[in-house]
mmCIF file of C-alpha atoms in Angstrom:
data_model
loop_
_atom_site.group_PDB
_atom_site.id
_atom_site.type_symbol
_atom_site.label_atom_id
_atom_site.label_comp_id
_atom_site.label_asym_id
_atom_site.label_seq_id
_atom_site.Cartn_x
_atom_site.Cartn_y
_atom_site.Cartn_z
ATOM 1 C CA MET A 1 -12.463 -6.693 17.884
ATOM 2 C CA ILE A 2 -15.836 -5.581 19.210
ATOM 3 C CA LYS A 3 -18.303 -7.916 20.889
ATOM 4 C CA THR A 4 -21.424 -8.604 18.842
ATOM 5 C CA VAL A 5 -24.922 -9.964 19.311
ATOM 6 C CA LYS A 6 -23.380 -13.463 19.147
ATOM 7 C CA ASP A 7 -21.451 -12.801 22.361
ATOM 8 C CA VAL A 8 -24.491 -12.128 24.580
ATOM 9 C CA ASP A 9 -27.606 -14.036 25.620
ATOM 10 C CA LEU A 10 -30.591 -12.407 23.902
ATOM 11 C CA LYS A 11 -33.292 -14.901 24.904
ATOM 12 C CA GLY A 12 -36.192 -13.177 26.677
ATOM 13 C CA LYS A 13 -34.408 -9.825 26.606
ATOM 14 C CA ARG A 14 -35.732 -6.505 25.345
ATOM 15 C CA ILE A 15 -33.381 -5.325 22.602
ATOM 16 C CA ILE A 16 -33.041 -1.661 21.630
ATOM 17 C CA MET A 17 -31.087 -1.382 18.380
ATOM 18 C CA ARG A 18 -29.714 1.563 16.398
ATOM 19 C CA VAL A 19 -29.869 0.958 12.652
ATOM 20 C CA ASP A 20 -29.057 3.240 9.747
ATOM 21 C CA PHE A 21 -32.268 3.402 7.746
ATOM 22 C CA ASN A 22 -31.389 6.870 6.461
ATOM 23 C CA VAL A 23 -32.393 5.906 2.939
ATOM 24 C CA PRO A 24 -33.159 8.179 -0.037
ATOM 25 C CA MET A 25 -36.874 8.980 -0.174
ATOM 26 C CA LYS A 26 -39.069 10.543 -2.838
ATOM 27 C CA ASP A 27 -42.714 11.304 -2.089
ATOM 28 C CA GLY A 28 -42.714 8.723 0.703
ATOM 29 C CA VAL A 29 -41.180 5.950 -1.418
ATOM 30 C CA VAL A 30 -37.835 4.290 -0.653
ATOM 31 C CA GLN A 31 -35.460 4.867 -3.596
ATOM 32 C CA ASP A 32 -32.523 2.689 -2.496
ATOM 33 C CA ASP A 33 -32.764 -0.077 0.120
ATOM 34 C CA THR A 34 -29.024 -0.867 0.472
ATOM 35 C CA ARG A 35 -28.873 0.203 4.126
ATOM 36 C CA ILE A 36 -32.066 -1.638 5.044
ATOM 37 C CA MET A 37 -30.834 -4.864 3.461
ATOM 38 C CA ALA A 38 -27.438 -4.472 5.179
ATOM 39 C CA ALA A 39 -29.120 -4.528 8.612
ATOM 40 C CA LEU A 40 -31.305 -7.592 7.954
ATOM 41 C CA PRO A 41 -28.756 -10.297 8.918
ATOM 42 C CA THR A 42 -28.349 -8.871 12.437
ATOM 43 C CA ILE A 43 -32.096 -8.324 12.855
ATOM 44 C CA LYS A 44 -32.922 -11.870 11.720
ATOM 45 C CA TYR A 45 -30.266 -13.334 14.027
ATOM 46 C CA ILE A 46 -31.666 -11.426 17.026
ATOM 47 C CA LEU A 47 -35.191 -12.660 16.284
ATOM 48 C CA GLU A 48 -33.937 -16.276 16.019
ATOM 49 C CA GLN A 49 -32.734 -15.968 19.635
ATOM 50 C CA ASN A 50 -36.320 -15.406 20.854
ATOM 51 C CA PRO A 51 -35.985 -11.971 22.484
ATOM 52 C CA ARG A 52 -38.837 -10.449 24.478
ATOM 53 C CA SER A 53 -38.965 -7.606 21.908
ATOM 54 C CA LEU A 54 -36.816 -5.798 19.367
ATOM 55 C CA VAL A 55 -37.162 -2.029 19.055
ATOM 56 C CA LEU A 56 -35.325 -0.295 16.213
ATOM 57 C CA MET A 57 -34.409 3.378 15.961
ATOM 58 C CA SER A 58 -32.914 5.452 13.162
ATOM 59 C CA HIS A 59 -32.794 8.927 11.744
ATOM 60 C CA LEU A 60 -34.152 9.766 8.291
ATOM 61 C CA GLY A 61 -32.642 12.972 7.032
ATOM 62 C CA ASP A 62 -32.745 15.966 9.337
ATOM 63 C CA PRO A 63 -36.300 17.385 9.361
ATOM 64 C CA LYS A 64 -35.435 20.939 10.429
ATOM 65 C CA LYS A 65 -32.534 21.344 7.985
ATOM 66 C CA ASP A 66 -34.313 19.539 5.142
ATOM 67 C CA VAL A 67 -37.434 21.734 5.440
ATOM 68 C CA LYS A 68 -35.295 24.876 5.534
ATOM 69 C CA LYS A 69 -33.517 23.856 2.311
ATOM 70 C CA ALA A 70 -36.810 22.997 0.593
ATOM 71 C CA GLN A 71 -38.322 26.319 1.641
ATOM 72 C CA GLU A 72 -35.319 28.277 0.358
ATOM 73 C CA LYS A 73 -35.467 26.400 -2.939
ATOM 74 C CA ALA A 74 -39.216 27.096 -3.324
ATOM 75 C CA GLU A 75 -38.855 30.776 -2.481
ATOM 76 C CA LYS A 76 -35.910 31.116 -4.867
ATOM 77 C CA ALA A 77 -38.191 29.756 -7.588
ATOM 78 C CA GLY A 78 -40.776 32.412 -6.691
ATOM 79 C CA LYS A 79 -43.206 30.007 -4.986
ATOM 80 C CA THR A 80 -44.954 30.643 -1.679
ATOM 81 C CA TRP A 81 -44.200 28.212 1.149
ATOM 82 C CA THR A 82 -46.852 27.358 3.746
ATOM 83 C CA ASP A 83 -47.051 25.143 6.824
ATOM 84 C CA ALA A 84 -49.020 22.692 4.688
ATOM 85 C CA ASP A 85 -46.119 22.553 2.227
ATOM 86 C CA ALA A 86 -43.714 21.845 5.096
ATOM 87 C CA GLU A 87 -45.910 19.055 6.443
ATOM 88 C CA LYS A 88 -46.281 17.459 3.012
ATOM 89 C CA PHE A 89 -42.521 17.644 2.491
ATOM 90 C CA ILE A 90 -41.771 16.064 5.895
ATOM 91 C CA ASN A 91 -44.303 13.275 5.296
ATOM 92 C CA GLY A 92 -42.601 12.427 2.012
ATOM 93 C CA LYS A 93 -39.018 12.661 3.197
ATOM 94 C CA ASN A 94 -38.562 12.415 6.981
ATOM 95 C CA ARG A 95 -41.323 10.203 8.402
ATOM 96 C CA MET A 96 -40.290 6.637 9.234
ATOM 97 C CA LYS A 97 -43.705 5.060 8.594
ATOM 98 C CA PRO A 98 -43.187 4.337 4.847
ATOM 99 C CA VAL A 99 -39.704 3.005 5.639
ATOM 100 C CA VAL A 100 -41.188 0.735 8.309
ATOM 101 C CA GLU A 101 -43.735 -0.638 5.828
ATOM 102 C CA TYR A 102 -41.011 -1.279 3.247
ATOM 103 C CA PHE A 103 -38.737 -2.875 5.858
ATOM 104 C CA ALA A 104 -41.557 -5.151 7.081
ATOM 105 C CA SER A 105 -42.039 -6.457 3.527
ATOM 106 C CA LYS A 106 -38.332 -7.378 3.364
ATOM 107 C CA LEU A 107 -38.299 -8.889 6.851
ATOM 108 C CA GLY A 108 -41.423 -10.936 6.150
ATOM 109 C CA LYS A 109 -42.844 -10.075 9.575
ATOM 110 C CA ALA A 110 -45.167 -7.400 10.966
ATOM 111 C CA VAL A 111 -43.378 -4.331 12.347
ATOM 112 C CA THR A 112 -45.170 -1.978 14.733
ATOM 113 C CA PHE A 113 -44.620 1.706 13.984
ATOM 114 C CA LEU A 114 -44.330 3.867 17.097
ATOM 115 C CA PRO A 115 -45.291 7.469 16.191
ATOM 116 C CA ASP A 116 -42.624 9.176 18.317
ATOM 117 C CA ALA A 117 -39.127 8.373 19.542
ATOM 118 C CA LEU A 118 -39.954 9.385 23.117
ATOM 119 C CA GLY A 119 -42.818 8.504 25.452
ATOM 120 C CA GLN A 120 -43.085 4.968 24.102
ATOM 121 C CA LYS A 121 -42.200 2.776 27.104
ATOM 122 C CA ALA A 122 -45.795 1.746 27.847
ATOM 123 C CA ALA A 123 -46.388 0.845 24.188
ATOM 124 C CA ILE A 124 -43.140 -1.166 24.077
ATOM 125 C CA ASP A 125 -43.959 -3.003 27.316
ATOM 126 C CA ALA A 126 -47.335 -3.908 25.810
ATOM 127 C CA LEU A 127 -45.834 -5.456 22.647
ATOM 128 C CA PRO A 128 -46.528 -9.172 22.220
ATOM 129 C CA GLU A 129 -43.671 -11.620 22.806
ATOM 130 C CA GLY A 130 -41.081 -11.538 20.001
ATOM 131 C CA ALA A 131 -42.531 -8.386 18.386
ATOM 132 C CA VAL A 132 -40.543 -5.936 16.267
ATOM 133 C CA ALA A 133 -41.231 -2.212 16.506
ATOM 134 C CA MET A 134 -39.640 0.928 15.104
ATOM 135 C CA LEU A 135 -39.565 4.419 16.546
ATOM 136 C CA GLU A 136 -40.286 7.580 14.604
ATOM 137 C CA ASN A 137 -37.245 9.469 13.256
ATOM 138 C CA VAL A 138 -35.060 10.275 16.288
ATOM 139 C CA ARG A 139 -34.064 13.627 14.764
ATOM 140 C CA PHE A 140 -37.506 15.086 15.352
ATOM 141 C CA HIS A 141 -36.046 15.722 18.828
ATOM 142 C CA LYS A 142 -33.310 18.365 19.028
ATOM 143 C CA GLU A 143 -31.724 16.492 21.951
ATOM 144 C CA GLU A 144 -30.624 13.716 19.561
ATOM 145 C CA THR A 145 -28.018 15.890 17.851
ATOM 146 C CA SER A 146 -27.443 18.446 20.619
ATOM 147 C CA LYS A 147 -23.845 19.557 21.204
ATOM 148 C CA ASP A 148 -24.710 19.667 24.925
ATOM 149 C CA ALA A 149 -23.991 16.257 26.481
ATOM 150 C CA ALA A 150 -26.489 16.879 29.296
ATOM 151 C CA GLU A 151 -29.263 17.519 26.739
ATOM 152 C CA ARG A 152 -28.350 14.355 24.820
ATOM 153 C CA ASP A 153 -28.352 12.401 28.056
ATOM 154 C CA VAL A 154 -31.954 13.350 28.840
ATOM 155 C CA MET A 155 -33.113 11.708 25.605
ATOM 156 C CA ALA A 156 -30.616 8.836 25.856
ATOM 157 C CA LYS A 157 -31.777 7.966 29.373
ATOM 158 C CA GLU A 158 -35.361 7.554 28.176
ATOM 159 C CA LEU A 159 -34.343 5.530 25.108
ATOM 160 C CA ALA A 160 -32.405 3.233 27.445
ATOM 161 C CA THR A 161 -35.643 2.315 29.266
ATOM 162 C CA TYR A 162 -36.862 0.621 26.074
ATOM 163 C CA GLY A 163 -34.411 -2.273 26.294
ATOM 164 C CA ASP A 164 -32.149 -4.487 28.385
ATOM 165 C CA ILE A 165 -29.393 -4.622 25.756
ATOM 166 C CA PHE A 166 -28.287 -1.926 23.292
ATOM 167 C CA VAL A 167 -27.102 -3.109 19.883
ATOM 168 C CA ASN A 168 -25.442 -0.638 17.518
ATOM 169 C CA ASP A 169 -25.414 -1.692 13.871
ATOM 170 C CA ALA A 170 -25.475 1.829 12.398
ATOM 171 C CA PHE A 171 -21.931 2.302 11.116
ATOM 172 C CA GLY A 172 -23.089 5.199 8.931
ATOM 173 C CA THR A 173 -23.634 7.281 12.100
ATOM 174 C CA ALA A 174 -20.792 5.802 14.194
ATOM 175 C CA HIS A 175 -18.804 9.049 13.871
ATOM 176 C CA ARG A 176 -21.638 10.999 15.516
ATOM 177 C CA ASP A 177 -21.813 11.402 19.298
ATOM 178 C CA GLN A 178 -25.599 11.460 19.556
ATOM 179 C CA ALA A 179 -28.288 10.304 21.962
ATOM 180 C CA SER A 180 -29.242 7.160 20.013
ATOM 181 C CA THR A 181 -25.754 6.269 18.738
ATOM 182 C CA ALA A 182 -23.486 6.627 21.774
ATOM 183 C CA SER A 183 -24.986 8.406 24.824
ATOM 184 C CA ILE A 184 -27.606 5.674 25.336
ATOM 185 C CA SER A 185 -24.904 3.149 26.274
ATOM 186 C CA LYS A 186 -24.185 5.041 29.525
ATOM 187 C CA PHE A 187 -27.642 4.176 30.823
ATOM 188 C CA MET A 188 -27.852 0.513 29.792
ATOM 189 C CA PRO A 189 -27.584 -2.170 32.512
ATOM 190 C CA VAL A 190 -25.054 -4.227 30.518
ATOM 191 C CA PRO A 191 -22.225 -3.364 28.066
ATOM 192 C CA SER A 192 -23.390 -2.568 24.542
ATOM 193 C CA VAL A 193 -22.564 -4.748 21.525
ATOM 194 C CA GLY A 194 -22.374 -4.356 17.771
ATOM 195 C CA GLY A 195 -24.339 -5.968 14.982
ATOM 196 C CA PHE A 196 -22.802 -7.934 12.106
ATOM 197 C CA LEU A 197 -22.578 -4.875 9.842
ATOM 198 C CA MET A 198 -20.662 -2.911 12.487
ATOM 199 C CA GLU A 199 -18.427 -5.943 13.059
ATOM 200 C CA LYS A 200 -17.592 -6.201 9.352
ATOM 201 C CA GLU A 201 -16.798 -2.490 9.033
ATOM 202 C CA VAL A 202 -14.399 -2.648 11.992
ATOM 203 C CA LYS A 203 -12.875 -5.926 10.787
ATOM 204 C CA TYR A 204 -11.908 -4.493 7.397
ATOM 205 C CA ILE A 205 -11.285 -0.781 7.971
ATOM 206 C CA GLN A 206 -9.349 -0.892 11.245
ATOM 207 C CA PRO A 207 -6.471 -3.003 9.836
ATOM 208 C CA MET A 208 -6.197 -0.622 6.866
ATOM 209 C CA VAL A 209 -5.188 2.110 9.309
ATOM 210 C CA GLU A 210 -3.320 0.125 11.960
ATOM 211 C CA ASN A 211 -1.618 -2.862 10.350
ATOM 212 C CA PRO A 212 -2.546 -3.537 6.699
ATOM 213 C CA PRO A 213 -1.174 -6.406 4.589
ATOM 214 C CA LYS A 214 1.777 -4.890 2.718
ATOM 215 C CA PRO A 215 2.449 -3.519 0.212
ATOM 216 C CA GLN A 216 -0.571 -1.276 0.677
ATOM 217 C CA VAL A 217 -1.842 1.008 -2.080
ATOM 218 C CA ALA A 218 -4.213 3.848 -1.178
ATOM 219 C CA ILE A 219 -6.297 5.422 -3.937
ATOM 220 C CA ILE A 220 -7.692 8.752 -2.824
ATOM 221 C CA GLY A 221 -9.832 10.812 -5.176
ATOM 222 C CA GLY A 222 -12.749 13.175 -5.084
ATOM 223 C CA ALA A 223 -13.105 16.886 -5.625
ATOM 224 C CA LYS A 224 -11.276 18.581 -2.779
ATOM 225 C CA VAL A 225 -7.926 18.231 -1.050
ATOM 226 C CA SER A 226 -9.346 20.034 1.992
ATOM 227 C CA SER A 227 -11.714 17.159 2.827
ATOM 228 C CA LYS A 228 -9.057 14.454 2.389
ATOM 229 C CA ILE A 229 -5.897 15.889 4.025
ATOM 230 C CA ALA A 230 -6.359 13.981 7.294
ATOM 231 C CA VAL A 231 -6.941 10.658 5.526
ATOM 232 C CA LEU A 232 -3.914 11.211 3.241
ATOM 233 C CA GLU A 233 -1.720 11.919 6.275
ATOM 234 C CA SER A 234 -3.054 8.860 8.091
ATOM 235 C CA LEU A 235 -2.487 6.499 5.140
ATOM 236 C CA LEU A 236 1.069 7.782 4.594
ATOM 237 C CA LYS A 237 2.056 5.799 7.707
ATOM 238 C CA ASN A 238 1.565 2.406 6.055
ATOM 239 C CA ALA A 239 1.087 2.850 2.304
ATOM 240 C CA SER A 240 3.835 2.015 -0.177
ATOM 241 C CA ALA A 241 2.021 4.065 -2.830
ATOM 242 C CA LEU A 242 -0.575 6.815 -2.741
ATOM 243 C CA VAL A 243 -2.631 7.287 -5.900
ATOM 244 C CA ILE A 244 -4.129 10.796 -5.928
ATOM 245 C CA GLY A 245 -6.887 11.381 -8.479
ATOM 246 C CA GLY A 246 -10.069 13.336 -9.120
ATOM 247 C CA GLY A 247 -10.363 17.095 -8.729
ATOM 248 C CA MET A 248 -7.900 17.114 -5.832
ATOM 249 C CA ALA A 249 -5.081 15.908 -8.125
ATOM 250 C CA TYR A 250 -4.882 19.291 -9.851
ATOM 251 C CA THR A 251 -4.022 21.100 -6.626
ATOM 252 C CA PHE A 252 -1.080 18.682 -6.277
ATOM 253 C CA LEU A 253 -0.065 19.120 -9.927
ATOM 254 C CA LYS A 254 -0.115 22.890 -9.510
ATOM 255 C CA ALA A 255 1.982 22.479 -6.353
ATOM 256 C CA GLN A 256 4.549 20.668 -8.532
ATOM 257 C CA GLY A 257 4.605 23.581 -10.976
ATOM 258 C CA HIS A 258 2.385 22.104 -13.691
ATOM 259 C CA LYS A 259 -0.201 24.083 -15.652
ATOM 260 C CA VAL A 260 -3.742 22.995 -14.793
ATOM 261 C CA GLY A 261 -5.854 25.151 -17.136
ATOM 262 C CA ILE A 262 -9.303 25.843 -15.705
ATOM 263 C CA SER A 263 -9.332 22.604 -13.666
ATOM 264 C CA LEU A 264 -10.598 22.611 -10.095
ATOM 265 C CA VAL A 265 -7.841 23.881 -7.772
ATOM 266 C CA GLU A 266 -7.814 24.868 -4.094
ATOM 267 C CA ASP A 267 -5.135 27.549 -4.053
ATOM 268 C CA ASP A 268 -5.339 27.801 -0.255
ATOM 269 C CA PHE A 269 -4.074 24.217 -0.075
ATOM 270 C CA ILE A 270 -1.078 24.465 -2.432
ATOM 271 C CA ASP A 271 1.340 24.663 0.516
ATOM 272 C CA THR A 272 -0.442 21.759 2.223
ATOM 273 C CA ALA A 273 -0.048 19.703 -0.958
ATOM 274 C CA LYS A 274 3.662 20.585 -1.145
ATOM 275 C CA LYS A 275 4.174 19.484 2.476
ATOM 276 C CA LEU A 276 2.369 16.196 1.863
ATOM 277 C CA LEU A 277 4.498 15.508 -1.215
ATOM 278 C CA ALA A 278 7.635 16.213 0.838
ATOM 279 C CA ASP A 279 6.446 13.981 3.695
ATOM 280 C CA ALA A 280 5.740 11.163 1.233
ATOM 281 C CA GLU A 281 9.213 11.474 -0.278
ATOM 282 C CA ALA A 282 10.806 11.433 3.193
ATOM 283 C CA LYS A 283 8.868 8.251 4.070
ATOM 284 C CA GLY A 284 9.639 6.583 0.738
ATOM 285 C CA VAL A 285 5.980 6.515 -0.294
ATOM 286 C CA LYS A 286 5.421 6.663 -4.054
ATOM 287 C CA ILE A 287 2.942 9.365 -5.098
ATOM 288 C CA VAL A 288 1.049 8.654 -8.312
ATOM 289 C CA LEU A 289 -0.461 11.743 -9.950
ATOM 290 C CA PRO A 290 -2.013 11.977 -13.439
ATOM 291 C CA VAL A 291 0.557 12.189 -16.273
ATOM 292 C CA ASP A 292 -2.102 12.686 -18.951
ATOM 293 C CA HIS A 293 -5.757 13.643 -18.994
ATOM 294 C CA VAL A 294 -9.127 13.584 -20.692
ATOM 295 C CA ALA A 295 -10.256 17.209 -20.624
ATOM 296 C CA ALA A 296 -13.132 19.424 -21.759
ATOM 297 C CA ASP A 297 -13.860 23.122 -22.169
ATOM 298 C CA LYS A 298 -16.754 22.989 -19.683
ATOM 299 C CA PHE A 299 -18.158 20.830 -16.886
ATOM 300 C CA ASP A 300 -20.950 19.164 -18.830
ATOM 301 C CA ALA A 301 -22.033 15.604 -19.560
ATOM 302 C CA ASN A 302 -22.256 16.491 -23.262
ATOM 303 C CA ALA A 303 -18.871 18.240 -23.432
ATOM 304 C CA THR A 304 -16.501 16.922 -26.121
ATOM 305 C CA PRO A 305 -13.632 14.916 -24.572
ATOM 306 C CA VAL A 306 -10.165 16.260 -25.463
ATOM 307 C CA ALA A 307 -7.080 14.073 -24.999
ATOM 308 C CA VAL A 308 -4.181 15.851 -23.263
ATOM 309 C CA ASP A 309 -0.944 13.908 -23.739
ATOM 310 C CA GLY A 310 1.092 15.196 -20.816
ATOM 311 C CA ALA A 311 0.770 16.469 -17.253
ATOM 312 C CA ASP A 312 0.240 20.117 -18.271
ATOM 313 C CA ILE A 313 -3.301 21.156 -19.189
ATOM 314 C CA PRO A 314 -3.983 23.908 -21.782
ATOM 315 C CA ASP A 315 -5.314 27.211 -20.415
ATOM 316 C CA ASN A 316 -8.797 26.810 -21.910
ATOM 317 C CA LEU A 317 -9.441 23.236 -20.679
ATOM 318 C CA MET A 318 -10.349 21.490 -17.448
ATOM 319 C CA ALA A 319 -9.309 17.912 -16.691
ATOM 320 C CA MET A 320 -12.310 15.593 -16.271
ATOM 321 C CA ASP A 321 -10.628 12.182 -16.168
ATOM 322 C CA VAL A 322 -7.211 10.531 -16.287
ATOM 323 C CA GLY A 323 -5.679 9.490 -19.598
ATOM 324 C CA PRO A 324 -4.331 6.109 -20.872
ATOM 325 C CA LYS A 325 -0.744 6.641 -19.625
ATOM 326 C CA THR A 326 -2.034 7.305 -16.106
ATOM 327 C CA ILE A 327 -4.174 4.171 -16.279
ATOM 328 C CA GLU A 328 -1.017 2.179 -17.155
ATOM 329 C CA LEU A 329 0.653 3.618 -14.030
ATOM 330 C CA TYR A 330 -2.345 2.470 -11.968
ATOM 331 C CA LYS A 331 -2.001 -1.058 -13.371
ATOM 332 C CA LYS A 332 1.686 -1.224 -12.418
ATOM 333 C CA VAL A 333 1.269 0.113 -8.897
ATOM 334 C CA LEU A 334 -1.705 -2.162 -8.125
ATOM 335 C CA ALA A 335 -0.146 -5.307 -9.642
ATOM 336 C CA THR A 336 1.662 -6.309 -6.435
ATOM 337 C CA ALA A 337 -0.638 -4.771 -3.813
ATOM 338 C CA LYS A 338 -1.576 -6.988 -0.868
ATOM 339 C CA SER A 339 -4.091 -4.429 0.412
ATOM 340 C CA VAL A 340 -5.947 -1.585 -1.282
ATOM 341 C CA VAL A 341 -8.050 1.171 0.215
ATOM 342 C CA TRP A 342 -10.061 3.285 -2.217
ATOM 343 C CA ASN A 343 -11.859 6.488 -1.283
ATOM 344 C CA GLY A 344 -13.046 8.798 -4.048
ATOM 345 C CA PRO A 345 -13.290 8.569 -7.868
ATOM 346 C CA VAL A 346 -10.416 9.611 -10.178
ATOM 347 C CA GLY A 347 -12.659 11.373 -12.692
ATOM 348 C CA VAL A 348 -16.199 12.631 -13.308
ATOM 349 C CA PHE A 349 -17.541 9.073 -13.600
ATOM 350 C CA GLU A 350 -21.161 10.292 -13.518
ATOM 351 C CA PHE A 351 -20.585 11.517 -17.091
ATOM 352 C CA ASP A 352 -20.082 8.467 -19.346
ATOM 353 C CA ALA A 353 -17.536 10.256 -21.549
ATOM 354 C CA PHE A 354 -15.308 10.774 -18.492
ATOM 355 C CA ALA A 355 -15.888 7.507 -16.634
ATOM 356 C CA LYS A 356 -13.108 5.320 -18.039
ATOM 357 C CA GLY A 357 -10.509 6.131 -15.365
ATOM 358 C CA THR A 358 -12.800 5.349 -12.448
ATOM 359 C CA ALA A 359 -14.228 2.264 -14.204
ATOM 360 C CA THR A 360 -10.666 0.972 -14.730
ATOM 361 C CA VAL A 361 -9.739 1.637 -11.091
ATOM 362 C CA ALA A 362 -12.837 -0.306 -9.996
ATOM 363 C CA GLN A 363 -11.819 -3.240 -12.221
ATOM 364 C CA LEU A 364 -8.180 -3.136 -11.045
ATOM 365 C CA VAL A 365 -9.251 -3.189 -7.396
ATOM 366 C CA ALA A 366 -11.608 -6.091 -8.170
ATOM 367 C CA ASP A 367 -8.719 -7.896 -9.884
ATOM 368 C CA ALA A 368 -6.540 -7.329 -6.816
ATOM 369 C CA THR A 369 -9.256 -8.894 -4.662
ATOM 370 C CA GLY A 370 -9.275 -11.897 -6.989
ATOM 371 C CA ARG A 371 -5.511 -12.277 -6.421
ATOM 372 C CA GLY A 372 -6.064 -12.413 -2.662
ATOM 373 C CA ALA A 373 -5.525 -8.772 -1.695
ATOM 374 C CA MET A 374 -7.657 -7.220 1.047
ATOM 375 C CA THR A 375 -9.644 -4.409 -0.606
ATOM 376 C CA VAL A 376 -11.803 -1.803 1.077
ATOM 377 C CA VAL A 377 -13.967 0.738 -0.734
ATOM 378 C CA GLY A 378 -15.173 3.612 1.434
ATOM 379 C CA GLY A 379 -16.936 6.881 0.753
ATOM 380 C CA GLY A 380 -20.222 7.644 -0.985
ATOM 381 C CA ASP A 381 -18.869 8.375 -4.468
ATOM 382 C CA SER A 382 -16.570 5.337 -4.559
ATOM 383 C CA VAL A 383 -19.461 3.122 -3.493
ATOM 384 C CA ALA A 384 -21.654 4.681 -6.187
ATOM 385 C CA ALA A 385 -18.889 3.937 -8.702
ATOM 386 C CA VAL A 386 -18.491 0.233 -7.838
ATOM 387 C CA ASN A 387 -22.265 -0.102 -7.942
ATOM 388 C CA LYS A 388 -22.448 1.637 -11.331
ATOM 389 C CA PHE A 389 -19.858 -0.736 -12.762
ATOM 390 C CA ASN A 390 -21.429 -3.806 -11.061
ATOM 391 C CA LEU A 391 -18.260 -4.678 -9.140
ATOM 392 C CA ALA A 392 -19.367 -4.238 -5.497
ATOM 393 C CA ASP A 393 -19.421 -8.008 -4.911
ATOM 394 C CA LYS A 394 -15.852 -8.285 -6.221
ATOM 395 C CA MET A 395 -14.390 -6.222 -3.344
ATOM 396 C CA SER A 396 -13.449 -7.548 0.098
ATOM 397 C CA HIS A 397 -15.581 -4.853 1.693
ATOM 398 C CA VAL A 398 -17.686 -1.921 0.516
ATOM 399 C CA SER A 399 -18.372 0.417 3.419
ATOM 400 C CA THR A 400 -21.906 1.628 4.165
ATOM 401 C CA GLY A 401 -20.687 4.829 5.817
ATOM 402 C CA GLY A 402 -19.329 7.812 3.900
ATOM 403 C CA GLY A 403 -18.332 10.217 6.676
ATOM 404 C CA ALA A 404 -17.818 7.383 9.155
ATOM 405 C CA SER A 405 -15.451 5.437 6.890
ATOM 406 C CA LEU A 406 -13.496 8.619 6.108
ATOM 407 C CA GLU A 407 -13.030 9.456 9.792
ATOM 408 C CA PHE A 408 -12.146 5.829 10.571
ATOM 409 C CA LEU A 409 -9.470 5.939 7.844
ATOM 410 C CA GLU A 410 -8.190 9.168 9.390
ATOM 411 C CA GLY A 411 -7.447 7.142 12.512
ATOM 412 C CA LYS A 412 -10.108 8.863 14.622
ATOM 413 C CA THR A 413 -11.977 7.150 17.451
ATOM 414 C CA LEU A 414 -15.634 6.876 16.431
ATOM 415 C CA PRO A 415 -18.078 7.427 19.356
ATOM 416 C CA GLY A 416 -20.543 4.778 18.135
ATOM 417 C CA ILE A 417 -17.774 2.153 18.159
ATOM 418 C CA ALA A 418 -15.935 3.344 21.266
ATOM 419 C CA ILE A 419 -19.009 2.538 23.428
ATOM 420 C CA LEU A 420 -19.072 -1.122 22.332
ATOM 421 C CA ALA A 421 -17.630 -3.902 24.474
ATOM 422 C CA THR A 422 -14.446 -5.483 23.102
ATOM 423 C CA LYS A 423 -13.178 -9.048 23.065
#
């Protein structure tokens, strides 16, 4: 396990902390504060230890990329795009100041906003005892995300002058080797530690890959096989059953020789799917694919659901959800699970007419938790699903990092975790 803020003396120290306040913004207003609230326990604990100061840093979108997308969208719609438009867009989407104000209201304490990520040492040194401050979006500096380690190091070295101890509680960016997430640790006087959020992510996800309670059931869904191959291969090592759902299931069904109609299929990955099915059989891992479907003639929230009683899908239909027989298979395979990892929905749950499969999976995983199984939900869409069905608090752990949790489940070493001291 990693060392955390509880394993070091924080009294009188200057703390520089990476958080993940990359929250959805609209016209300068925070739309979802999940990530802010997730960081509060660590922040409050640090402040209880009477540090000299606490300086927070985060990214908020990617200004250069976000502006480019907005400009392309405006020009596509026939609108002119000016520097004033770019500035207005950045102020509403990428500036940390409104996030800082929102965060301060939740913390119940004044938070000083520092208008840049660099050049702030004098301002930080001048902060009153026990003050909290937050830097401007670190991604306004290209060095933050540079592929060149020497470039990252220039920024990281300066960030390191802002504190005596580096705390990383930004699991959502732990898979990124960036100036504020990993490089900074090289220039700190003492080993870096994690916050409570980082600790919880490692505590629950690492065992799922290395040594899960068995039998383990992995439920992997989502649109594309291509984005989930590595995680499927990783989970084959320990899982007794692999439930494959969502759009990616139809590539596997086609690989088995089934008709899939106009369902989403990645033909380039048919051979990959065949190999994975063969590997699973060789390892004795049960693969659960849909045996019936809820289909439609178009991808639309108002499309009429059509029941398909069988694995083969008519030529004019696309599968949008799993059917009742498949749901019964899910119930059987999850009934004895001692651990469950779920990444990706099994249907188009955003459309109410096609949400039953994913809603049932969410309930079955919650039920497994109630029986004492260790359950981990990772990935943006799965998290959105458990939130939609009000079951997030019924899981052992709901990960805050989409890409990070996926790479962790793939068995990769995450840079933002690798730099932390271990017990």
